[in-house]
Coordinates of N, CA and C and ligand atoms in Angstrom, one line a residue:
M208 N -19.9 14.9 50.5 CA -19.9 14.4 49.2 C -18.6 13.7 48.8
T209 N -18.7 12.6 48.2 CA -17.4 11.9 47.9 C -16.7 12.6 46.6
A210 N -15.4 12.5 46.6 CA -14.6 13.2 45.6 C -15.1 12.9 44.2
K211 N -15.1 13.9 43.3 CA -15.4 13.6 42.0 C -14.3 12.8 41.3
R212 N -14.7 11.9 40.4 CA -13.7 11.2 39.6 C -13.0 12.2 38.6
K213 N -11.8 12.0 38.3 CA -11.2 12.9 37.4 C -11.2 12.1 36.1
V214 N -11.6 12.8 35.0 CA -11.8 12.1 33.7 C -10.7 12.8 32.7
G215 N -10.0 11.9 32.1 CA -9.2 12.2 30.9 C -10.0 11.8 29.6
I216 N -10.1 12.8 28.8 CA -10.9 12.5 27.5 C -10.0 12.5 26.3
L217 N -10.0 11.2 25.6 CA -9.1 11.1 24.5 C -9.9 11.4 23.2
I218 N -9.3 12.3 22.3 CA -10.0 12.6 21.1 C -9.0 12.5 19.8
S219 N -9.6 12.6 18.7 CA -8.8 12.5 17.6 C -9.2 13.6 16.5
G220 N -10.4 14.1 16.8 CA -10.9 15.1 15.7 C -11.9 16.1 16.4
R221 N -13.1 16.1 15.8 CA -14.1 17.1 16.1 C -14.4 17.3 17.6
G222 N -14.6 16.1 18.3 CA -14.8 16.3 19.7 C -16.2 16.7 20.2
S223 N -17.2 16.4 19.4 CA -18.5 16.8 19.7 C -18.9 15.9 21.1
N224 N -18.5 14.7 21.2 CA -18.8 13.8 22.4 C -18.0 14.4 23.6
M225 N -16.8 14.8 23.3 CA -16.0 15.5 24.4 C -16.8 16.6 24.9
Q226 N -17.4 17.4 24.0 CA -18.1 18.6 24.5 C -19.4 18.3 25.4
S227 N -20.0 17.2 24.9 CA -21.2 16.8 25.6 C -20.8 16.3 27.0
L228 N -19.6 15.5 27.1 CA -19.2 15.1 28.4 C -18.8 16.3 29.3
A229 N -18.1 17.2 28.7 CA -17.7 18.5 29.5 C -18.8 19.2 30.0
R230 N -19.8 19.4 29.1 CA -21.0 20.2 29.5 C -21.7 19.4 30.6
A231 N -21.9 18.1 30.6 CA -22.5 17.3 31.6 C -21.8 17.5 32.9
M232 N -20.5 17.4 32.8 CA -19.6 17.5 34.0 C -19.6 18.8 34.8
A233 N -20.1 19.9 33.9 CA -20.1 21.2 34.5 C -21.5 21.4 35.3
T234 N -22.4 20.5 35.2 CA -23.7 20.6 35.8 C -23.4 20.2 37.4
P235 N -24.3 20.8 38.2 CA -24.2 20.5 39.7 C -24.3 18.9 40.0
N236 N -23.6 18.5 40.9 CA -23.8 17.2 41.4 C -23.3 16.1 40.4
F237 N -22.7 16.4 39.3 CA -22.2 15.3 38.5 C -21.0 14.7 39.3
P238 N -20.9 13.4 39.2 CA -19.8 12.8 40.1 C -18.4 12.7 39.4
A239 N -18.2 13.5 38.4 CA -16.9 13.4 37.7 C -16.6 14.9 37.1
E240 N -15.3 15.1 37.0 CA -14.9 16.4 36.4 C -13.8 16.2 35.4
P241 N -13.7 17.1 34.3 CA -12.7 16.8 33.3 C -11.3 17.2 33.9
A242 N -10.3 16.4 33.7 CA -9.0 16.6 34.2 C -8.1 17.0 33.0
V243 N -8.3 16.5 31.8 CA -7.5 16.8 30.8 C -8.2 16.2 29.4
V244 N -8.0 17.0 28.3 CA -8.3 16.5 27.0 C -7.0 16.2 26.2
I245 N -6.9 14.9 25.7 CA -5.7 14.6 25.1 C -6.0 14.2 23.6
S246 N -5.4 14.8 22.7 CA -5.5 14.3 21.2 C -4.2 13.8 20.8
N247 N -4.3 12.7 19.9 CA -3.3 12.1 19.2 C -2.9 12.8 17.9
R248 N -3.9 13.8 17.5 CA -3.7 14.5 16.3 C -3.7 16.0 16.7
P249 N -2.6 16.7 16.2 CA -2.4 18.1 16.6 C -3.6 19.0 16.1
E250 N -4.2 18.6 15.0 CA -5.1 19.4 14.2 C -6.5 19.2 14.9
A251 N -6.8 18.4 15.8 CA -8.1 18.0 16.3 C -8.8 19.4 16.7
E252 N -10.0 19.5 16.1 CA -10.7 20.8 16.4 C -11.2 20.8 17.9
G253 N -11.4 19.7 18.4 CA -11.9 19.7 19.9 C -10.9 20.3 20.9
L254 N -9.6 20.4 20.5 CA -8.6 21.0 21.4 C -8.9 22.4 21.8
D255 N -9.2 23.2 20.7 CA -9.4 24.6 21.1 C -10.7 24.9 21.8
W256 N -11.7 24.1 21.6 CA -12.9 24.2 22.4 C -12.7 24.0 23.9
A257 N -11.8 22.9 24.2 CA -11.6 22.5 25.5 C -10.7 23.6 26.2
A258 N -9.6 24.0 25.5 CA -8.7 25.1 25.9 C -9.5 26.4 26.3
E259 N -10.4 26.7 25.4 CA -11.2 28.1 25.6 C -12.0 27.9 26.9
R260 N -12.3 26.7 27.3 CA -13.1 26.6 28.5 C -12.2 26.2 29.7
G261 N -11.0 26.4 29.7 CA -10.1 26.2 30.8 C -9.8 24.7 31.1
I262 N -10.1 23.9 30.2 CA -9.8 22.5 30.5 C -8.4 22.2 29.9
P263 N -7.5 21.7 30.7 CA -6.1 21.4 30.2 C -6.1 20.5 29.0
T264 N -5.3 20.9 28.1 CA -5.3 20.0 26.7 C -3.8 19.6 26.6
V265 N -3.7 18.5 25.9 CA -2.4 18.0 25.7 C -2.4 17.3 24.3
T266 N -1.4 17.5 23.4 CA -1.3 16.8 22.1 C -0.3 15.8 22.3
I267 N -0.6 14.5 21.9 CA 0.6 13.5 21.9 C 0.4 12.9 20.5
D268 N 1.2 13.4 19.5 CA 1.1 13.1 18.2 C 1.6 11.7 18.0
H269 N 0.8 10.7 17.6 CA 1.3 9.4 17.6 C 2.4 9.2 16.4
K270 N 2.4 10.1 15.5 CA 3.4 10.0 14.4 C 4.8 10.3 14.8
A271 N 5.0 10.9 16.0 CA 6.2 11.4 16.6 C 6.9 10.1 17.4
F272 N 6.3 9.1 17.5 CA 6.7 8.0 18.2 C 7.1 6.8 17.3
A273 N 8.2 6.1 17.6 CA 8.7 5.0 16.8 C 7.8 3.8 16.8
T274 N 7.3 3.6 18.2 CA 6.5 2.5 18.4 C 5.1 2.8 19.1
R275 N 4.3 1.9 18.9 CA 2.9 2.1 19.6 C 3.1 2.1 21.1
M276 N 4.0 1.3 21.6 CA 4.3 1.2 23.1 C 4.8 2.5 23.6
A277 N 5.8 3.1 22.8 CA 6.3 4.4 23.2 C 5.2 5.5 23.3
F278 N 4.4 5.6 22.2 CA 3.2 6.5 22.2 C 2.4 6.2 23.6
E279 N 2.0 5.0 23.8 CA 1.1 4.7 24.9 C 1.8 5.0 26.2
A280 N 3.1 4.8 26.4 CA 3.9 5.2 27.6 C 3.7 6.7 27.9
R281 N 3.8 7.5 26.8 CA 3.6 8.9 27.0 C 2.1 9.3 27.4
L282 N 1.2 8.6 26.7 CA -0.2 8.7 27.0 C -0.5 8.5 28.4
H283 N 0.0 7.3 28.8 CA -0.2 6.8 30.3 C 0.3 7.9 31.3
Q284 N 1.6 8.3 31.1 CA 2.2 9.2 31.9 C 1.5 10.5 32.0
S285 N 1.0 11.0 30.8 CA 0.2 12.3 30.8 C -1.1 12.1 31.6
L286 N -1.7 11.0 31.5 CA -3.0 10.8 32.3 C -2.7 10.8 33.8
L287 N -1.6 10.1 34.1 CA -1.2 10.0 35.6 C -0.8 11.5 36.1
D288 N -0.2 12.3 35.2 CA 0.3 13.7 35.5 C -1.0 14.5 35.9
H289 N -2.1 14.2 35.2 CA -3.3 15.0 35.4 C -4.2 14.4 36.4
G290 N -3.8 13.4 37.0 CA -4.6 12.7 38.2 C -5.7 12.0 37.7
V291 N -5.7 11.5 36.5 CA -7.0 10.9 35.8 C -7.2 9.6 36.5
D292 N -8.5 9.3 36.9 CA -8.8 8.0 37.3 C -9.9 7.3 36.4
L293 N -10.3 8.0 35.5 CA -11.3 7.4 34.5 C -11.0 8.0 33.1
I294 N -11.0 7.1 32.1 CA -10.6 7.6 30.7 C -11.9 7.5 29.9
C295 N -12.3 8.5 29.2 CA -13.3 8.3 28.1 C -12.7 8.6 26.7
N296 N -12.8 7.6 25.9 CA -12.5 7.7 24.4 C -13.6 8.3 23.8
A297 N -13.4 9.5 23.2 CA -14.5 10.2 22.4 C -14.0 10.5 21.0
G298 N -14.2 9.5 20.2 CA -13.8 9.6 18.8 C -12.3 9.5 18.7
F299 N -11.7 8.7 19.6 CA -10.3 8.5 19.6 C -9.9 7.3 18.7
M300 N -9.3 7.6 17.6 CA -9.2 6.6 16.5 C -7.8 6.0 16.5
R301 N -7.4 5.6 17.7 CA -6.2 4.7 17.7 C -6.5 3.4 18.4
M302 N -6.1 2.3 17.8 CA -6.1 1.1 18.6 C -5.1 1.1 19.8
L303 N -5.5 0.6 20.8 CA -4.6 0.5 22.1 C -4.2 -0.9 22.3
T304 N -2.9 -1.1 22.7 CA -2.4 -2.3 22.9 C -2.9 -2.9 24.3
G305 N -2.8 -4.2 24.3 CA -3.2 -5.0 25.5 C -2.6 -4.4 26.8
S306 N -1.4 -4.0 26.8 CA -0.7 -3.5 28.0 C -1.4 -2.2 28.4
F307 N -1.8 -1.3 27.5 CA -2.4 -0.1 28.0 C -3.8 -0.3 28.4
V308 N -4.5 -1.2 27.7 CA -5.9 -1.5 28.0 C -5.9 -2.2 29.4
D309 N -5.0 -3.1 29.7 CA -4.9 -3.7 31.1 C -4.7 -2.8 32.1
R310 N -3.8 -1.8 31.9 CA -3.5 -0.8 33.0 C -4.8 0.0 33.3
W311 N -5.7 0.2 32.4 CA -6.8 1.0 32.7 C -8.1 0.1 32.6
R312 N -7.9 -1.1 33.0 CA -9.1 -2.0 32.8 C -10.2 -1.6 33.6
D313 N -11.4 -1.7 33.1 CA -12.7 -1.2 33.9 C -12.7 0.3 34.2
R314 N -11.6 1.0 33.8 CA -11.7 2.4 34.0 C -11.6 3.2 32.7
Q315 N -11.8 2.5 31.6 CA -11.7 3.3 30.3 C -13.0 2.9 29.5
L316 N -13.6 4.0 29.0 CA -14.9 3.8 28.4 C -14.7 4.3 26.9
N317 N -15.6 3.8 26.1 CA -15.6 4.2 24.6 C -17.0 4.3 24.2
I318 N -17.3 5.2 23.2 CA -18.6 5.3 22.6 C -18.4 4.9 21.1
H319 N -19.4 4.1 20.6 CA -19.2 3.7 19.2 C -20.8 3.8 18.6
P320 N -20.8 4.3 17.3 CA -22.1 4.6 16.7 C -22.9 3.5 16.1
S321 N -23.0 2.4 16.9 CA -23.8 1.2 16.5 C -24.3 0.5 17.7
L322 N -25.2 -0.4 17.6 CA -25.6 -1.3 18.6 C -24.6 -2.4 18.6
L323 N -23.5 -2.2 19.4 CA -22.6 -3.4 19.5 C -23.2 -4.6 20.1
P324 N -22.9 -5.8 19.8 CA -21.6 -6.1 19.0 C -21.8 -6.0 17.5
A325 N -22.9 -5.5 17.0 CA -23.0 -5.4 15.6 C -22.3 -4.1 15.2
F326 N -21.6 -4.2 14.0 CA -21.0 -3.1 13.3 C -19.9 -2.4 14.0
P327 N -18.9 -3.2 14.6 CA -17.7 -2.5 15.1 C -16.9 -1.9 13.7
G328 N -16.0 -1.0 14.2 CA -15.2 -0.5 13.1 C -15.7 0.7 12.4
L329 N -15.2 1.0 11.1 CA -15.5 2.2 10.5 C -16.7 2.1 9.5
K330 N -17.2 3.2 8.9 CA -18.3 3.3 8.0 C -19.5 2.6 8.5
T331 N -19.8 2.7 9.8 CA -20.9 2.0 10.5 C -22.2 2.4 9.7
H332 N -22.5 3.6 9.5 CA -23.8 3.9 9.0 C -24.0 3.5 7.6
E333 N -22.9 3.5 6.7 CA -22.9 3.0 5.4 C -23.3 1.5 5.4
R334 N -22.8 0.8 6.3 CA -23.0 -0.7 6.4 C -24.3 -1.0 6.9
V335 N -24.9 -0.2 7.8 CA -26.3 -0.4 8.4 C -27.2 -0.1 7.3
L336 N -27.0 0.8 6.4 CA -28.0 1.1 5.3 C -27.8 0.0 4.2
Q337 N -26.6 -0.3 3.9 CA -26.4 -1.5 2.9 C -27.2 -2.7 3.3
Q338 N -27.1 -3.0 4.5 CA -27.8 -4.3 5.0 C -29.2 -4.1 5.4
G339 N -29.8 -3.1 5.2 CA -31.3 -2.9 5.4 C -31.6 -3.0 6.9
I340 N -30.8 -2.6 7.8 CA -31.1 -2.6 9.3 C -32.2 -1.6 9.5
L341 N -33.2 -1.9 10.3 CA -34.2 -0.9 10.7 C -34.0 -0.2 11.9
I342 N -33.3 -0.8 12.8 CA -32.9 -0.1 14.1 C -31.5 -0.1 14.3
T343 N -30.8 1.0 14.5 CA -29.4 1.0 14.9 C -29.3 1.9 16.2
G344 N -28.2 2.4 16.4 CA -28.0 3.2 17.6 C -26.6 3.5 18.0
C345 N -26.4 3.5 19.4 CA -25.0 3.8 19.8 C -24.8 3.1 21.2
T346 N -23.5 2.9 21.4 CA -23.1 2.0 22.6 C -22.0 2.7 23.4
V347 N -22.2 2.6 24.7 CA -20.9 3.0 25.5 C -20.5 1.7 26.2
H348 N -19.2 1.5 26.2 CA -18.8 0.2 26.8 C -17.4 0.3 27.4
F349 N -17.0 -0.5 28.3 CA -15.6 -0.5 28.8 C -14.8 -1.1 27.7
I350 N -13.5 -0.6 27.7 CA -12.6 -1.1 26.6 C -11.9 -2.3 26.9
R351 N -11.8 -3.1 25.8 CA -11.0 -4.3 25.9 C -10.0 -4.3 24.6
T352 N -9.2 -5.3 24.4 CA -8.2 -5.1 23.3 C -8.9 -5.1 21.9
E353 N -10.1 -5.9 21.7 CA -10.5 -6.0 20.5 C -11.3 -4.7 20.1
M354 N -11.3 -4.3 18.9 CA -11.9 -3.1 18.4 C -13.4 -3.0 18.8
D355 N -13.8 -1.9 19.5 CA -15.2 -1.6 19.8 C -15.9 -2.8 20.4
A356 N -15.1 -3.3 21.5 CA -15.7 -4.5 22.2 C -15.4 -4.2 23.7
G357 N -16.3 -4.9 24.5 CA -16.1 -4.9 26.0 C -17.4 -4.7 26.6
P358 N -17.5 -4.9 27.9 CA -18.8 -4.9 28.7 C -19.6 -3.6 28.4
I359 N -20.9 -3.8 28.1 CA -21.7 -2.7 27.7 C -22.4 -2.0 28.9
I360 N -22.2 -0.7 28.9 CA -22.7 0.2 30.0 C -24.2 0.8 29.6
A361 N -24.2 1.2 28.4 CA -25.5 1.7 27.9 C -25.6 1.8 26.5
Q362 N -26.9 1.7 26.1 CA -27.1 1.8 24.6 C -28.4 2.6 24.3
A363 N -28.4 3.3 23.2 CA -29.6 4.0 22.7 C -29.9 3.5 21.3
A364 N -31.2 3.2 21.1 CA -31.6 2.8 19.8 C -32.2 4.0 19.0
V365 N -31.8 3.8 17.6 CA -32.3 4.9 16.8 C -32.9 4.3 15.6
A366 N -34.1 4.7 15.2 CA -34.8 4.1 14.0 C -34.2 4.6 12.7
V367 N -34.0 3.7 11.8 CA -33.6 4.1 10.5 C -34.7 4.4 9.6
L368 N -34.6 5.5 8.8 CA -35.7 5.9 7.9 C -35.3 5.5 6.5
P369 N -36.4 5.2 5.8 CA -36.2 4.9 4.3 C -35.4 5.9 3.6
S370 N -35.6 7.2 4.0 CA -34.9 8.2 3.3 C -33.5 8.4 3.7
D371 N -33.0 7.8 4.6 CA -31.7 8.1 5.3 C -30.5 7.9 4.4
T372 N -29.6 8.7 4.5 CA -28.3 8.6 3.9 C -27.3 8.3 5.1
P373 N -26.1 8.0 4.8 CA -25.2 7.8 6.0 C -25.0 9.1 6.8
E374 N -25.2 10.2 6.1 CA -25.0 11.5 6.8 C -26.2 11.8 7.7
T375 N -27.4 11.6 7.2 CA -28.6 11.9 8.1 C -28.7 11.0 9.1
L376 N -28.5 9.7 8.9 CA -28.5 8.7 9.9 C -27.4 8.9 11.0
G377 N -26.2 9.3 10.5 CA -25.1 9.5 11.5 C -25.4 10.7 12.4
A378 N -26.0 11.7 11.7 CA -26.4 12.9 12.6 C -27.3 12.5 13.6
R379 N -28.3 11.7 13.4 CA -29.3 11.5 14.4 C -28.8 10.5 15.4
V380 N -27.9 9.6 15.0 CA -27.2 8.8 16.0 C -26.3 9.6 16.9
L381 N -25.6 10.6 16.3 CA -24.8 11.4 17.0 C -25.5 12.1 18.2
K382 N -26.7 12.7 17.8 CA -27.5 13.3 18.8 C -27.8 12.4 20.0
A383 N -28.1 11.1 19.8 CA -28.3 10.1 20.8 C -27.0 9.8 21.5
E384 N -25.8 9.9 20.9 CA -24.6 9.7 21.5 C -24.3 10.8 22.6
H385 N -24.7 12.0 22.2 CA -24.5 13.1 23.2 C -25.3 13.0 24.4
K386 N -26.4 12.4 24.3 CA -27.3 12.1 25.6 C -26.7 10.9 26.2
L387 N -26.2 9.9 25.6 CA -25.9 8.5 26.1 C -24.5 8.6 26.9
Y388 N -23.7 9.3 26.4 CA -22.3 9.1 26.9 C -22.3 9.7 28.4
P389 N -22.9 11.0 28.5 CA -23.0 11.5 29.9 C -23.7 10.6 30.9
L390 N -24.7 9.9 30.3 CA -25.5 9.0 31.3 C -24.6 7.9 31.6
A391 N -23.9 7.4 30.8 CA -23.0 6.2 31.1 C -21.8 6.6 32.0
L392 N -21.3 7.7 31.7 CA -20.2 8.2 32.6 C -20.7 8.4 34.0
R393 N -21.9 9.0 34.2 CA -22.5 9.2 35.5 C -22.7 7.9 36.2
L394 N -23.1 6.9 35.5 CA -23.3 5.5 36.1 C -22.0 5.0 36.5
V395 N -20.9 5.1 35.8 CA -19.7 4.5 36.1 C -19.1 5.3 37.2
A396 N -19.0 6.7 37.2 CA -18.3 7.6 38.0 C -19.0 7.5 39.5
S397 N -20.3 7.1 39.5 CA -21.0 7.1 40.8 C -21.0 5.8 41.3
G398 N -20.3 4.8 40.6 CA -20.2 3.4 41.2 C -21.4 2.6 41.0
Q399 N -22.4 3.2 40.1 CA -23.6 2.3 39.9 C -23.6 1.3 38.7
A400 N -22.5 1.4 38.0 CA -22.2 0.4 37.0 C -20.8 -0.2 37.2
T401 N -20.8 -1.4 37.5 CA -19.4 -2.1 37.7 C -19.5 -3.3 36.9
V402 N -18.2 -3.8 36.7 CA -18.1 -5.1 35.8 C -17.9 -6.2 36.7
E403 N -18.7 -7.2 36.4 CA -18.7 -8.6 37.1 C -18.7 -9.6 36.0
N404 N -17.8 -10.5 36.0 CA -17.8 -11.6 35.0 C -18.0 -11.1 33.6
E405 N -17.3 -10.0 33.3 CA -17.3 -9.4 31.9 C -18.7 -8.9 31.4
T406 N -19.6 -8.7 32.4 CA -20.8 -7.9 32.1 C -20.9 -6.8 33.1
V407 N -21.8 -5.9 32.7 CA -22.0 -4.7 33.7 C -23.1 -4.9 34.6
K408 N -22.8 -4.8 35.8 CA -24.0 -5.0 36.8 C -24.4 -3.6 37.3
F409 N -25.7 -3.3 37.4 CA -26.3 -1.9 37.7 C -26.8 -2.0 39.2
T410 N -26.6 -1.0 39.9 CA -27.3 -0.7 41.2 C -28.1 0.6 41.1
L411 N -29.2 0.6 40.2 CA -29.8 1.7 40.0 C -31.0 1.9 40.9
E412 N -31.2 3.0 41.6 CA -32.4 3.4 42.4 C -32.9 4.7 42.0
P413 N -34.1 4.9 41.4 CA -34.9 3.8 40.9 C -34.4 3.2 39.7
Q414 N -34.8 2.0 39.3 CA -34.3 1.3 38.1 C -34.6 2.3 36.9
E415 N -33.6 2.6 36.2 CA -33.8 3.4 34.8 C -34.1 2.4 33.7
P416 N -34.9 2.6 32.8 CA -35.2 1.8 31.6 C -33.9 1.8 30.8
M417 N -33.6 0.6 30.3 CA -32.5 0.5 29.4 C -32.8 -0.8 28.6
P418 N -32.6 -0.8 27.2 CA -31.9 0.3 26.5 C -32.9 1.4 26.3
L419 N -32.4 2.5 25.9 CA -33.2 3.7 25.6 C -33.6 3.7 24.1
F420 N -34.8 4.0 23.9 CA -35.2 4.0 22.4 C -35.4 5.5 21.9
V421 N -34.8 5.7 20.9 CA -34.9 7.1 20.3 C -35.7 7.0 19.0
P422 N -37.0 7.3 19.0 CA -37.8 7.3 17.7 C -37.1 8.3 16.8
A423 N -37.2 8.2 15.6 CA -36.5 9.1 14.6 C -37.0 10.5 14.8
S424 N -38.2 10.7 15.1 CA -38.7 12.0 15.1 C -38.6 12.7 16.4
N425 N -38.2 12.0 17.4 CA -38.4 12.6 18.8 C -37.2 12.1 19.7
L426 N -36.2 13.0 19.8 CA -35.1 12.6 20.7 C -35.3 13.0 22.1
T427 N -36.4 13.7 22.5 CA -36.6 14.2 23.8 C -36.7 13.0 24.8
T428 N -37.1 11.8 24.3 CA -37.4 10.7 25.2 C -36.2 10.3 25.9
L429 N -35.1 10.7 25.5 CA -33.8 10.3 26.1 C -33.6 11.1 27.4
G430 N -34.4 12.2 27.6 CA -34.3 13.0 28.8 C -33.3 14.0 28.7
Ligands
GAR273 C1 -18.5 9.5 17.1 O1 -19.6 9.2 16.3 C2 -18.0 8.2 17.9 O2 -19.1 7.4 18.2 C3 -17.2 7.6 16.8 O3 -16.5 8.6 16.3 C4 -17.3 9.8 16.3 C5 -16.5 11.0 16.9 O4 -17.2 12.2 16.8 N1 -16.4 6.6 17.4 C6 -16.0 5.4 16.8 O5 -16.4 5.1 15.7 C7 -15.2 4.5 17.6 N2 -15.0 3.2 17.1 P1 -16.9 13.3 17.8 O6 -15.4 13.6 17.6 O7 -17.6 14.5 17.3 O8 -17.2 12.9 19.1

């Protein structure tokens, strides 16, 4: 068996996507393993969860650095120190400069709670509801310097209900995120999803259906 890819997970808060990635990586034959969880906020709830499970954790408080570059230099070094070869941003709420993004080009993933390129940025579910969108979802993509942009690896669609609030819709999308991110990481870590000409090419056997659709009432179809 080829060596597992070592994953550095970047968080800023709750870390529920980090948990879903760590749980997936703990299953047999997953082609990646967690190397470190790094938070830019000391109070991030996800740090305790990871530490309790024996995953190394590091806090790099961005407020302690005079410049973005200095923060990113420490972040980069910490990732190298832990032997990381793939980064998963999981609710990591810091914009990264071009120099950091270029160093990890096609080796850094992000998850965002919309069907990108629609609705990058914050308050996604509020904006979806305001605009009367009927189908939303989530996206895992390779990171580029623009916010929530880059070659798309996987998407899941989630139906919007007339009764939805940002909270109920966000909760349903989050459940889809927890299924989608491990799937996308598996594709990348196993070499089945690679970037060519700024789009992702897949070598899937057998071909898996994508995008995944998540009816509002039934999340089991995501497998
Ligand atoms: C998730 O919904 C993730 O998609 C979003 O932050 C949340 C983090 O939750 N990320 C973005 O909006 C990135 N632009 P979590 O800490 O429980 O994983």
